[in-house]
Short mmCIF file of C-alpha atoms in Angstrom, two decimals:
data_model
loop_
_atom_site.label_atom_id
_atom_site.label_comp_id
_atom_site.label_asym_id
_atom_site.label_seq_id
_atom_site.Cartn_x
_atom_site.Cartn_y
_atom_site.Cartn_z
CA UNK A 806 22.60 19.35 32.45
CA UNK A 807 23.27 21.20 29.33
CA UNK A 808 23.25 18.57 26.04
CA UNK A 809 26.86 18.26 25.28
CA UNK A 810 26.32 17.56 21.44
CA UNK A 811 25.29 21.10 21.37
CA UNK A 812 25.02 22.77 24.51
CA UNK A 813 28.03 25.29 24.51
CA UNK A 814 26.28 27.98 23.40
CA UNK A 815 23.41 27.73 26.50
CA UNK A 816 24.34 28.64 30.27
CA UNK A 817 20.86 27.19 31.14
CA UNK A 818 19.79 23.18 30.70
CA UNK A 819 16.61 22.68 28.67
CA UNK A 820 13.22 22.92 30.49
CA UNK A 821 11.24 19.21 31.63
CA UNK A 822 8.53 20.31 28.84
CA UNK A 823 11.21 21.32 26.41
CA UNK A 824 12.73 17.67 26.89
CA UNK A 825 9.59 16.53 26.04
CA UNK A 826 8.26 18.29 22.79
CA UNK A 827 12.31 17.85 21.62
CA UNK A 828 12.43 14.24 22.06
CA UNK A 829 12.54 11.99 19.05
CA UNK A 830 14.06 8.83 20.75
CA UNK A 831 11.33 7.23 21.32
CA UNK A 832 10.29 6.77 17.73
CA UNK A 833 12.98 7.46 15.69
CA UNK A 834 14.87 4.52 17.44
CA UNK A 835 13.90 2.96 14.19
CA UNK A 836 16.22 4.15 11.96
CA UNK A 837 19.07 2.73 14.17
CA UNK A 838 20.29 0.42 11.46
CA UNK A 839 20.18 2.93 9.06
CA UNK A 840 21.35 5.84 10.99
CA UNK A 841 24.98 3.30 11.73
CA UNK A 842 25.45 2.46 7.33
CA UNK A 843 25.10 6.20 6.84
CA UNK A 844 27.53 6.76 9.36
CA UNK A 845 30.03 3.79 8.16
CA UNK A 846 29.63 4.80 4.50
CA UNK A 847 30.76 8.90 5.47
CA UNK A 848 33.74 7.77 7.88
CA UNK A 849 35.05 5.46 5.38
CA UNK A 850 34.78 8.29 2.72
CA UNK A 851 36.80 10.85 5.34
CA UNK A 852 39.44 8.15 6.51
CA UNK A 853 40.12 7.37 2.44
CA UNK A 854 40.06 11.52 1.23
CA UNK A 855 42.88 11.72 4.32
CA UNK A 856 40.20 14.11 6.40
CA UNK A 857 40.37 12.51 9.29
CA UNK A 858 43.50 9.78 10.02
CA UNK A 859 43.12 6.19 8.59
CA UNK A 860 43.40 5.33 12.68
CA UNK A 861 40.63 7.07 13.79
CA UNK A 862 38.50 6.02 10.42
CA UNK A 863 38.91 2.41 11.71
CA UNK A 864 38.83 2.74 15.49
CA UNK A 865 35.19 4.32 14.61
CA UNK A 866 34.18 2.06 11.96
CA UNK A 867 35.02 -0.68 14.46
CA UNK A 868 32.89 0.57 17.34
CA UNK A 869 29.87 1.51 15.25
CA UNK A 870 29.72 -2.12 13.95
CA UNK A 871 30.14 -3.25 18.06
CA UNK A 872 26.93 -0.06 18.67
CA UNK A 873 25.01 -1.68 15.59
CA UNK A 874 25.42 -5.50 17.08
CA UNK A 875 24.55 -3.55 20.89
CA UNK A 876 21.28 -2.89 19.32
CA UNK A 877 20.53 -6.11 17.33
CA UNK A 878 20.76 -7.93 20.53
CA UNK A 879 18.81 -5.47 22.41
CA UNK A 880 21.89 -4.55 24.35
CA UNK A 881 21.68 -0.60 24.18
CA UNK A 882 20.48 2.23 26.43
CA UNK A 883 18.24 4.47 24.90
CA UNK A 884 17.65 7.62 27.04
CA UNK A 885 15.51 10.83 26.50
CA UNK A 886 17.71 13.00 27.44
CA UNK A 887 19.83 12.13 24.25
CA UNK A 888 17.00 13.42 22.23
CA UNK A 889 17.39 11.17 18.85
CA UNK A 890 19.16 8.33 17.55
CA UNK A 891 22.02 10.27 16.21
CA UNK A 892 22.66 11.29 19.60
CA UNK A 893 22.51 8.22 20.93
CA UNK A 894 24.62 6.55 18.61
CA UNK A 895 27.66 9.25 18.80
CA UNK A 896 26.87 9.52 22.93
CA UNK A 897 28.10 5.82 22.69
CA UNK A 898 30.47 6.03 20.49
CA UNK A 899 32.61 8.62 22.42
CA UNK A 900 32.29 6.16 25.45
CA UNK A 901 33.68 2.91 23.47
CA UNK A 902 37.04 5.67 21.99
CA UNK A 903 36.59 8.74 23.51
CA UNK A 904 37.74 11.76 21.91
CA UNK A 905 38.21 10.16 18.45
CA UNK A 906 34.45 10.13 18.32
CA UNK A 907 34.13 14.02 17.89
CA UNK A 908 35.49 13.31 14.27
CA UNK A 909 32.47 11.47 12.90
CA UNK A 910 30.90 14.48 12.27
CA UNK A 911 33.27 16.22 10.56
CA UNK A 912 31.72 17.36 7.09
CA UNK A 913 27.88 16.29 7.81
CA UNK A 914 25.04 17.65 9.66
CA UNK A 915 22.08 16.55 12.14
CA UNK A 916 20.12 17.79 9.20
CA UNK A 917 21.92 15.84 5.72
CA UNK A 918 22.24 12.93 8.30
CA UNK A 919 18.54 12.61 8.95
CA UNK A 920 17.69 12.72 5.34
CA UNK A 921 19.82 9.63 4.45
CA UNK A 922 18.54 8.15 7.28
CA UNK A 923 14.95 8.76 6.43
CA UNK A 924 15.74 7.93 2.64
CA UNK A 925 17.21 4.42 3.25
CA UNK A 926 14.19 3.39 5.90
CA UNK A 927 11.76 4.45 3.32
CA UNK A 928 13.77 2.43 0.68
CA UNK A 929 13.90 -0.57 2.68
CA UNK A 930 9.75 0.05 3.58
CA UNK A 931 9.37 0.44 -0.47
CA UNK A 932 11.24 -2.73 -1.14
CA UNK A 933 9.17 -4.80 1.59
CA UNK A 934 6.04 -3.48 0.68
CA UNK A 935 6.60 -4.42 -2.41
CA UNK A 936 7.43 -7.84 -1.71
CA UNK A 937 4.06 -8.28 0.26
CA UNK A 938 1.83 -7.06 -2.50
CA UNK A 939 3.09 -9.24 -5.23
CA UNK A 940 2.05 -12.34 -2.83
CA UNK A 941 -1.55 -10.90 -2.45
CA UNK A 942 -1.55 -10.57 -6.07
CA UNK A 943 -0.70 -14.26 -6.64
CA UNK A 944 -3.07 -15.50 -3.79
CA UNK A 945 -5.84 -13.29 -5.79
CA UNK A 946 -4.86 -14.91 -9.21
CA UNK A 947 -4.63 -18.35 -8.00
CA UNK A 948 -8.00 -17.74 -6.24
CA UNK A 949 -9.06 -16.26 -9.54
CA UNK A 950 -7.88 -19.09 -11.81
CA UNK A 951 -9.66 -21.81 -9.28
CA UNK A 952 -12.82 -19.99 -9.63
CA UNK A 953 -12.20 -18.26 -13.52
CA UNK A 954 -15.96 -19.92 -14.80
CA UNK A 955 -18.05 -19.17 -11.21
CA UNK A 956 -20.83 -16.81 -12.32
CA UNK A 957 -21.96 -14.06 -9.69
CA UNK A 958 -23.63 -11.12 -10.04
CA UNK A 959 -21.81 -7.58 -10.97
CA UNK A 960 -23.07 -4.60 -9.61
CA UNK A 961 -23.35 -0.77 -10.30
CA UNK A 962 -24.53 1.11 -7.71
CA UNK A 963 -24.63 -1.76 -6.07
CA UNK A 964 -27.71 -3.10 -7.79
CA UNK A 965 -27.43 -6.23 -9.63
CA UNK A 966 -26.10 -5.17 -13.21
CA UNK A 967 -24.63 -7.69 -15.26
CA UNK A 968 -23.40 -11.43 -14.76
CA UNK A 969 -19.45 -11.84 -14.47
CA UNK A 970 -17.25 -14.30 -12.58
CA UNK A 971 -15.96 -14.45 -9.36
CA UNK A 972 -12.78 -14.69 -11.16
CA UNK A 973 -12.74 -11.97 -13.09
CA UNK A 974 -13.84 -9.82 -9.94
CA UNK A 975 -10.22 -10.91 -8.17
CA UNK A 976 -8.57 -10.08 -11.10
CA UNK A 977 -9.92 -6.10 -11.00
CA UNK A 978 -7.85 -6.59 -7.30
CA UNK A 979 -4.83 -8.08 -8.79
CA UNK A 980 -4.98 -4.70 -11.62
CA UNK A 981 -5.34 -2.55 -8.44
CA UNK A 982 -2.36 -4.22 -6.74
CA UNK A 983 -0.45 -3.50 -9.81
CA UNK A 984 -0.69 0.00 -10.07
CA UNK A 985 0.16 0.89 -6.10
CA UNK A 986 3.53 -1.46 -7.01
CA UNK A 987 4.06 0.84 -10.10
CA UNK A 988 3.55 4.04 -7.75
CA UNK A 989 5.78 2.52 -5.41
CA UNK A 990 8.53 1.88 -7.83
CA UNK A 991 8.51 5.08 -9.25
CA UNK A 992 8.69 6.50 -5.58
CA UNK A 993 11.67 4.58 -4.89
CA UNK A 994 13.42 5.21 -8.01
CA UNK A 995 12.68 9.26 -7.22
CA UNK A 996 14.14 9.29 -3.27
CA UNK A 997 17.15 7.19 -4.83
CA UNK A 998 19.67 9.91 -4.65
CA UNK A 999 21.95 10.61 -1.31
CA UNK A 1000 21.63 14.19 0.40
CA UNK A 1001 24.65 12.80 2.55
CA UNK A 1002 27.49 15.86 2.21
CA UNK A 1003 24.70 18.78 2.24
CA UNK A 1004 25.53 19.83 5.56
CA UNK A 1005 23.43 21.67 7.25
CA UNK A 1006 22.21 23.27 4.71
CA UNK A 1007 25.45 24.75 2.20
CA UNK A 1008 27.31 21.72 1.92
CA UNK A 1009 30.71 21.26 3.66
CA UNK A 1010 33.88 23.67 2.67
CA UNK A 1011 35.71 19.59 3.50
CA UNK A 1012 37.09 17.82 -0.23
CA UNK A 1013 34.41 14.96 0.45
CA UNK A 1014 33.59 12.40 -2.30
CA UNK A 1015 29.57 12.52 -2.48
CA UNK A 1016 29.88 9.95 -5.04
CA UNK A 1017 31.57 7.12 -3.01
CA UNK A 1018 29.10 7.84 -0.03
CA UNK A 1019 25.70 7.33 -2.50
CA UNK A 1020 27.39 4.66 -3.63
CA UNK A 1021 28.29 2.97 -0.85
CA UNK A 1022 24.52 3.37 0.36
CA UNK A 1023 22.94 1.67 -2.90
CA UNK A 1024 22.30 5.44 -3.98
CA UNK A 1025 22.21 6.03 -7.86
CA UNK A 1026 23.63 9.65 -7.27
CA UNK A 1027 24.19 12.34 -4.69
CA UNK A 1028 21.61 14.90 -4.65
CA UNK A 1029 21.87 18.37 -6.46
CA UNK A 1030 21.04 21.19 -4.66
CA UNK A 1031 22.20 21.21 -0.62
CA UNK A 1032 19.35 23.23 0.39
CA UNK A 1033 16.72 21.00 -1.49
CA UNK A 1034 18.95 17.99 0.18
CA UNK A 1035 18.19 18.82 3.76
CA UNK A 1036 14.47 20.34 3.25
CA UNK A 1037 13.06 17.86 1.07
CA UNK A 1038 10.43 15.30 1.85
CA UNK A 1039 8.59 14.82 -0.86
CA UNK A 1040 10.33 11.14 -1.45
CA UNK A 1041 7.99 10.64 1.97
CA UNK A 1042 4.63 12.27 0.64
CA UNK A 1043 5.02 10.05 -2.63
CA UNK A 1044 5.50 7.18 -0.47
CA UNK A 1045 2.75 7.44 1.80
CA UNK A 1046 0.58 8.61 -1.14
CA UNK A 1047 0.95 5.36 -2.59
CA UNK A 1048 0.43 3.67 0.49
CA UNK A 1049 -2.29 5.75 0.87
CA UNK A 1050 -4.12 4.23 -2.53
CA UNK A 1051 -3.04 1.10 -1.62
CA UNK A 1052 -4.79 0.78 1.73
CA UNK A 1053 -8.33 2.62 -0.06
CA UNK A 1054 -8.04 -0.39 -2.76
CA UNK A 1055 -7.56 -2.71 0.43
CA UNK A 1056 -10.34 -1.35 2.04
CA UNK A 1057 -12.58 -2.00 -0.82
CA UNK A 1058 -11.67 -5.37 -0.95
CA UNK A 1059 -12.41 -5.48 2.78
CA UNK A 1060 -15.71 -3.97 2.49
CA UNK A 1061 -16.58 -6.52 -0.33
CA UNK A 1062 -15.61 -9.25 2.14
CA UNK A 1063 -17.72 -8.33 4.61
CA UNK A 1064 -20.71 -7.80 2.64
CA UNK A 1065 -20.01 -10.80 1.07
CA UNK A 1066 -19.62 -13.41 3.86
CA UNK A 1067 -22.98 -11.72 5.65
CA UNK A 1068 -26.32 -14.09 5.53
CA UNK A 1069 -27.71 -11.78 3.07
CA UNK A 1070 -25.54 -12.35 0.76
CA UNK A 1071 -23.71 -15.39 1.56
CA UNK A 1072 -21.25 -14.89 -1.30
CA UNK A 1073 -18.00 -16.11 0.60
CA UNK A 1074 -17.27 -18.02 3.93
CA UNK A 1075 -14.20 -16.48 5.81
CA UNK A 1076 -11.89 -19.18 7.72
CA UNK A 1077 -11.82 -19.58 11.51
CA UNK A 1078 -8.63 -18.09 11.41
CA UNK A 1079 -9.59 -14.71 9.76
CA UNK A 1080 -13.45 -14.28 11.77
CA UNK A 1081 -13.89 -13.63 15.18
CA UNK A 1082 -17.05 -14.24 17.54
CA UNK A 1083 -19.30 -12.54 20.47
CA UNK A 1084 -19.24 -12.60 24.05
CA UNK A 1085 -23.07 -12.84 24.40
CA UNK A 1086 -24.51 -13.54 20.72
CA UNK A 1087 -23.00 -17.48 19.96
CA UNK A 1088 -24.03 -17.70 16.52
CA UNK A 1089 -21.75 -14.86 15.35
CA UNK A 1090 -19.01 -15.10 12.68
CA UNK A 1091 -17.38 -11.57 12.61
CA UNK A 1092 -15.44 -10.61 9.66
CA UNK A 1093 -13.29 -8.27 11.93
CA UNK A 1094 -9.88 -8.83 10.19
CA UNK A 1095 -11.74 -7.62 6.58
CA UNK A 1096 -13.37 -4.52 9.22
CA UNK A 1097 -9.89 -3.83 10.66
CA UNK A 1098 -8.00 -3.58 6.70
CA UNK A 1099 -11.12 -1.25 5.89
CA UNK A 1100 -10.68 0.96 9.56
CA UNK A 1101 -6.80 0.86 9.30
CA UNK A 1102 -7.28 3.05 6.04
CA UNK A 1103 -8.85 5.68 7.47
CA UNK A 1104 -5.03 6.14 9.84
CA UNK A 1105 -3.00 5.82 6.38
CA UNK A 1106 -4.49 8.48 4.43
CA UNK A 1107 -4.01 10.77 7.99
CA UNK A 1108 -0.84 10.49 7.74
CA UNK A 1109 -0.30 11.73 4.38
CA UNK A 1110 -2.42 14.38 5.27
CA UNK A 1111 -0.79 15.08 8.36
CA UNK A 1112 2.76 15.60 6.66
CA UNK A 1113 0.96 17.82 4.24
CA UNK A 1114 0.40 20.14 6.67
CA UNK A 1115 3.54 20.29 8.33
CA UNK A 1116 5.19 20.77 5.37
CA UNK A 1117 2.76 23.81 3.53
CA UNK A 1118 3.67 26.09 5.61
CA UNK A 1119 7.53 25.43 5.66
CA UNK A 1120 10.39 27.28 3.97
CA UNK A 1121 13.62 26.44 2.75
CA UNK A 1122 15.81 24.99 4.65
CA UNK A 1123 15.43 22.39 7.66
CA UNK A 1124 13.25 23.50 10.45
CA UNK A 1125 11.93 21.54 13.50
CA UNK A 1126 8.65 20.89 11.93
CA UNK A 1127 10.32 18.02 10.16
CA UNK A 1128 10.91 15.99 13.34
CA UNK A 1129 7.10 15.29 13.08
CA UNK A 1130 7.02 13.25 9.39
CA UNK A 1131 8.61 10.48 11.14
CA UNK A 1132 5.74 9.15 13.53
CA UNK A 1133 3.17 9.06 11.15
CA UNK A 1134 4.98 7.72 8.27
CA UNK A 1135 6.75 4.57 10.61
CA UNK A 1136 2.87 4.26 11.66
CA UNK A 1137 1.00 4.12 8.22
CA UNK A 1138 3.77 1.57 6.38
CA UNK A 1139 3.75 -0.85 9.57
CA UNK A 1140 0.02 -0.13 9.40
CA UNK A 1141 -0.04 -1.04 5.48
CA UNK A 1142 2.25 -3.97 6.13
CA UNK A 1143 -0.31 -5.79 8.35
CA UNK A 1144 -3.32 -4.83 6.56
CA UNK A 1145 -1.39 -6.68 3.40
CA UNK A 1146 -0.64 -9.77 5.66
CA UNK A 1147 -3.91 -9.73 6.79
CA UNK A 1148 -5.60 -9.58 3.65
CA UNK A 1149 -3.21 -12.34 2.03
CA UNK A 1150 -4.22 -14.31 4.48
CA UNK A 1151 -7.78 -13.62 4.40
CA UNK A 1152 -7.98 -14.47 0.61
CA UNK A 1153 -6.19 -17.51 0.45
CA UNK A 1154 -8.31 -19.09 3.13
CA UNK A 1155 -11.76 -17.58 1.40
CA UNK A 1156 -14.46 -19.93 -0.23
CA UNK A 1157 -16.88 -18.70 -2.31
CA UNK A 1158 -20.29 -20.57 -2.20
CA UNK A 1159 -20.89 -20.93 -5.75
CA UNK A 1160 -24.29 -22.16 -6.19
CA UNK A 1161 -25.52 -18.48 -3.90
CA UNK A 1162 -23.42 -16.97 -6.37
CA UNK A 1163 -25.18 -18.42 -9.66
CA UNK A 1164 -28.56 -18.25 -7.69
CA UNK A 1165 -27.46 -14.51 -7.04
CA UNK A 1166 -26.63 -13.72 -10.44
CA UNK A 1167 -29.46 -14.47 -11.88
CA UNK A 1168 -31.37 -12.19 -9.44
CA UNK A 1169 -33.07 -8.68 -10.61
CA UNK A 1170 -32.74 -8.93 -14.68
CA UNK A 1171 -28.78 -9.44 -14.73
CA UNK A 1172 -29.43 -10.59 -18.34
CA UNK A 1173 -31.51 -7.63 -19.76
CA UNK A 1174 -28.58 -6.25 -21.64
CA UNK A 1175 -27.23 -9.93 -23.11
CA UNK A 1176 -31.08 -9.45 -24.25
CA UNK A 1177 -31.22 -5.94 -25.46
CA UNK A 1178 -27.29 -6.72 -27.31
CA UNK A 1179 -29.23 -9.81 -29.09
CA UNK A 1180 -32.22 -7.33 -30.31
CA UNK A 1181 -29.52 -5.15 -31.91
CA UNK A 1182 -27.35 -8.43 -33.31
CA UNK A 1183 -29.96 -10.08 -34.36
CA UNK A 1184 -33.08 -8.37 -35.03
CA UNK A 1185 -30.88 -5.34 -36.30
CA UNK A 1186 -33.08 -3.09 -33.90
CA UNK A 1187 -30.99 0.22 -33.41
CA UNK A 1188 -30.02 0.15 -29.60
CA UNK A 1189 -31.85 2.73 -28.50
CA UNK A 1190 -35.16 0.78 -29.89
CA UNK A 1191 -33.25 -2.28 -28.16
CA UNK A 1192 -33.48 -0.84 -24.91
CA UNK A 1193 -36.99 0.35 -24.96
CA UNK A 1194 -37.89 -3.14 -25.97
CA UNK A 1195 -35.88 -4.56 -23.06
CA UNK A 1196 -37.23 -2.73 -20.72
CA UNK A 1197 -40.86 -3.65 -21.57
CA UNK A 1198 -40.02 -7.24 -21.15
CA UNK A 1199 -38.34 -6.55 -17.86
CA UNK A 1200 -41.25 -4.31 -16.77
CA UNK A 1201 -43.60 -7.31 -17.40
CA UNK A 1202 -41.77 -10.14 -15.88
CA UNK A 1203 -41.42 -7.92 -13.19
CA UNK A 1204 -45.55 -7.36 -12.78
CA UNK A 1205 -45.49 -11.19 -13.41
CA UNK A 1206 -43.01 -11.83 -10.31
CA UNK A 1207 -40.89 -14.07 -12.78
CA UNK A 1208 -37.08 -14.36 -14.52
CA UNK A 1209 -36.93 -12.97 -17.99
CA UNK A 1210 -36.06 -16.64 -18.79
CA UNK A 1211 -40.04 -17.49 -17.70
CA UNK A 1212 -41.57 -15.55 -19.97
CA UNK A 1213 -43.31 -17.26 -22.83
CA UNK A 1214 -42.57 -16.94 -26.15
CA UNK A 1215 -46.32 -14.92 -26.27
CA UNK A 1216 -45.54 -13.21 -24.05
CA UNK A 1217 -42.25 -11.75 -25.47
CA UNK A 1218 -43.70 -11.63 -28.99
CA UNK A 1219 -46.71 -9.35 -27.72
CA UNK A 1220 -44.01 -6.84 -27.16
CA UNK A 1221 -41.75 -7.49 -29.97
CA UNK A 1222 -42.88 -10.04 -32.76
CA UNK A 1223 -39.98 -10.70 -34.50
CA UNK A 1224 -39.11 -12.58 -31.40
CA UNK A 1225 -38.21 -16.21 -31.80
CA UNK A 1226 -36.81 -18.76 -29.00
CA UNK A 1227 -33.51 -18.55 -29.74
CA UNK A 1228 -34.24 -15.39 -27.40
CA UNK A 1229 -33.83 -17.82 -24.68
CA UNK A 1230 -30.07 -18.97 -25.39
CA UNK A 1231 -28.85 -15.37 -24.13
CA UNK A 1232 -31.16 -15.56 -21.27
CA UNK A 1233 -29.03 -17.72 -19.43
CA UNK A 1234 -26.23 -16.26 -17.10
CA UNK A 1235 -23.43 -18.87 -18.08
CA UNK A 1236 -24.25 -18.11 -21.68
CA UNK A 1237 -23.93 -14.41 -20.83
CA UNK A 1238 -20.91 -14.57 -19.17
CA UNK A 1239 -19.52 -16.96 -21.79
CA UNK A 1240 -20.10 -14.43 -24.76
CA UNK A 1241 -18.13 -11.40 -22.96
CA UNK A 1242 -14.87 -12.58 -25.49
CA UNK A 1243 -13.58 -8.94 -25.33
CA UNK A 1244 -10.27 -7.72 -24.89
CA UNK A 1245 -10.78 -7.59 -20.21
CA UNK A 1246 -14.16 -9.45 -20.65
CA UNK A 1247 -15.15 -11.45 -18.06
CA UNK A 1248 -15.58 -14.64 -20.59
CA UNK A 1249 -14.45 -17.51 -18.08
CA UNK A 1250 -11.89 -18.34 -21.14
CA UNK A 1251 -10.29 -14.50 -21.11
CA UNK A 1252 -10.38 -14.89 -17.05
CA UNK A 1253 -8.35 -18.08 -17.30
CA UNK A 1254 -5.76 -17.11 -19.67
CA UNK A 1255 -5.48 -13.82 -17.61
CA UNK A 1256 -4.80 -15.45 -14.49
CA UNK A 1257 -2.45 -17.61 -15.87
CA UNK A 1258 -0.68 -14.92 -17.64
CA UNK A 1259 -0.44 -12.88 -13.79
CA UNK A 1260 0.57 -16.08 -12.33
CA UNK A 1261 3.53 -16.77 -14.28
CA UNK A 1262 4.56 -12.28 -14.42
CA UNK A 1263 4.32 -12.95 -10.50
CA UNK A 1264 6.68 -15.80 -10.72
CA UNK A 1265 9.21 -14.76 -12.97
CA UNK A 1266 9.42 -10.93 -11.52
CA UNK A 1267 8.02 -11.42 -8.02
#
């Protein structure tokens, strides 16, 4: 049976396969909600610029709002052979009013109405995200602040490097966090313009008001160029390009928290509620929701990738291809959305052990450069002498099978003379931690006030 949206100019009805490779329904169900305010927003615009009667205007207006309650309640038929939501939604439409239906359409296209559709989903996605991200960042800075003077080891490459706090390592999170809500914002405030009125491709030869339709939709503008309007999705790359960074920075944290809560280090212990077990070993205590944040990644970046793709080979204007950034894109942000929750969750619940921490950070020399730093402050070696120095001492303590801190003063002033014991005060990783004062030092003092200072950004912008 031909489609009779657009079937007039066929004699034959589509193929089984075609059906199938055409189909969007099944997906694209999603922008339901958005798909009826677009279509509210352009027949109150014709109905009020007299192109089509005030009548008809509200006997549509009237039976989208009964199609968008339909679907609220789970009341609706959705059918493939309808092909998309738009369908779907006029389909019913002409069944509630009949023939006054046909005049929704007037002015717009398939292709201007699946832009504003797309637009206001990936607003709405933007807005939610953003939402969950600011509460990760203020269950990271709370965890922070509890835990600002908690000395654990910082790595490079990760071999024990320098002593910081587990406090201060949040915090680099909570920085992270920051930066995807800054890419998001800038996203949103890029796709905020309405292609609605573009047509198909040349805009409409209708008077329309593109003004009181993007405004109508929360739009700051209507877009420019009615070409661009129809063909562009780069308001979707930039979207899932943040998401994309987003879900690598939450996969880092996800890899930390599984090394981290393993016997071998024994940094953290994860809740019941975030660990799973095994079906033969009992002893286990999986970290599986920190694996599943760093795996779910991996389906995230795809996506951008896979929209890439479709769309480097494309040219101007609208062309099938497009159907296919949909799937992906409703895929990665629900994907990003429970990795968020998940992670939330995961970090308010975590405990770090502190004493394996301070054990830990004192572990492979952490203080050789709190020791080389006091050589250059207080001997007035040049640094470069400083390190040579340093490196003696750590080579010996090392042959000893000792802590730099176990090393007689003999010993240290066989190597260096002008040696004395206050050597010993820097040795120490509180007092190393304690003297990092610098402007993003991990001095428990600058973690503190930095915490606080997140804490109370979080609360008053959210």
């Amino acid at each position: 049976m031909n489609n009779k949206m657009w079937g007039g100019r066929f004699a034959d009805s589509p193929d089984a396969i075609m059906e199938e490779i055409n189909a969007s329904i099944d997906f694209d169900r999603k922008l339901a909600a958005h798909d009826i305010a677009g279509s509210l927003a352009h027949v109150a615009m014709l109905g009020k610029t007299g192109i089509i009667s005030k009548a008809d205007a509200a006997a549509i207006r009237e039976a989208l709002e009964r199609i968008r309650g339909e679907i609220e309640k789970g009341e609706f038929s959705f059918s493939r052979s309808l092909e998309d939501i738009h369908m779907h939604v006029e389909s019913r439409l002409s069944q509630l009013i009949g023939g006054a239906a046909g005049r929704l359409h007037t002015a717009r296209s398939r292709n201007d109405q699946v832009a504003v559709d797309f637009r206001l989903y990936i607003r709405d996605a933007i807005d939610a995200l953003d939402s969950q991200i600011a509460a990760l960042q203020r269950a990271l800075a709370a965890k922070a602040l509890a835990h600002a003077g908690a000395v654990m080891p910082g790595f490079t490459h990760m071999q024990p490097a320098q002593p910081v706090t587990f406090g201060h390592h949040l915090l680099a999170y909570v920085e992270m966090l920051g930066r995807d809500r800054g890419r998001f914002k800038d996203a949103r405030a890029r796709l905020n313009e309405s292609p609605l009125g573009a047509a198909a491709l040349a805009g409409t030869s209708f008077p329309i008001d593109r003004t009181a339709t993007a405004k109508a939709l929360g739009f700051d503008r209507p877009t420019a160029n009615s070409l661009d309007s129809v063909s562009d999705r780069d308001f979707v790359v930039e979207t899932l390009a943040a998401a994309a960074l987003c879900a690598v920075h939450l996969s880092r944290l996800g890899e930390e928290i599984v090394l981290w809560a393993s016997p071998q280090f024994g940094f953290v212990r994860l809740s019941d509620r975030f660990s799973t077990g095994s079906s033969i070993m009992p002893q286990k205590r999986n970290p599986d929701a920190a694996e599943l944040v760093r795996a779910k990644s991996g389906r995230i970046v795809g996506a951008l990738t896979a929209l890439l793709v479709v769309l480097k080979g494309l040219p101007l204007a609208y062309s099938k291809d497009l159907q296919e950034d949909k799937e992906g894109t409703f895929d990665a942000l629900e994907s990003l959305s429970l990795c968020l929750a998940a992670t939330t969750g995961m970090v308010g619940d975590l405990e770090p052990d502190v004493a394996r921490l301070r054990e830990a950070a004192g572990a492979g020399y952490a203080t050789a450069t709190d020791l080389a730093d006091f050589l250059v402050r207080d001997l007035e070696l040049p640094f470069r002498e400083a390190h040579r120095v340093t490196g003696k001492l750590v080579a010996l303590a090392a042959k000893k099978k000792v802590g730099l801190e176990e090393l007689t003063l003999a010993e240290m002033k066989a190597i260096e003379p002008r040696l004395t014991k206050a050597v010993y005060v820097v040795l120490g990783v509180e007092n190393s931690v304690a003297s990092r004062k610098s402007q993003g030092g991990t001095a428990p003092a600058n973690v503190t006030a930095e915490a606080k200072k997140w804490l109370a950004a979080l609360k008053k912008r959210g």
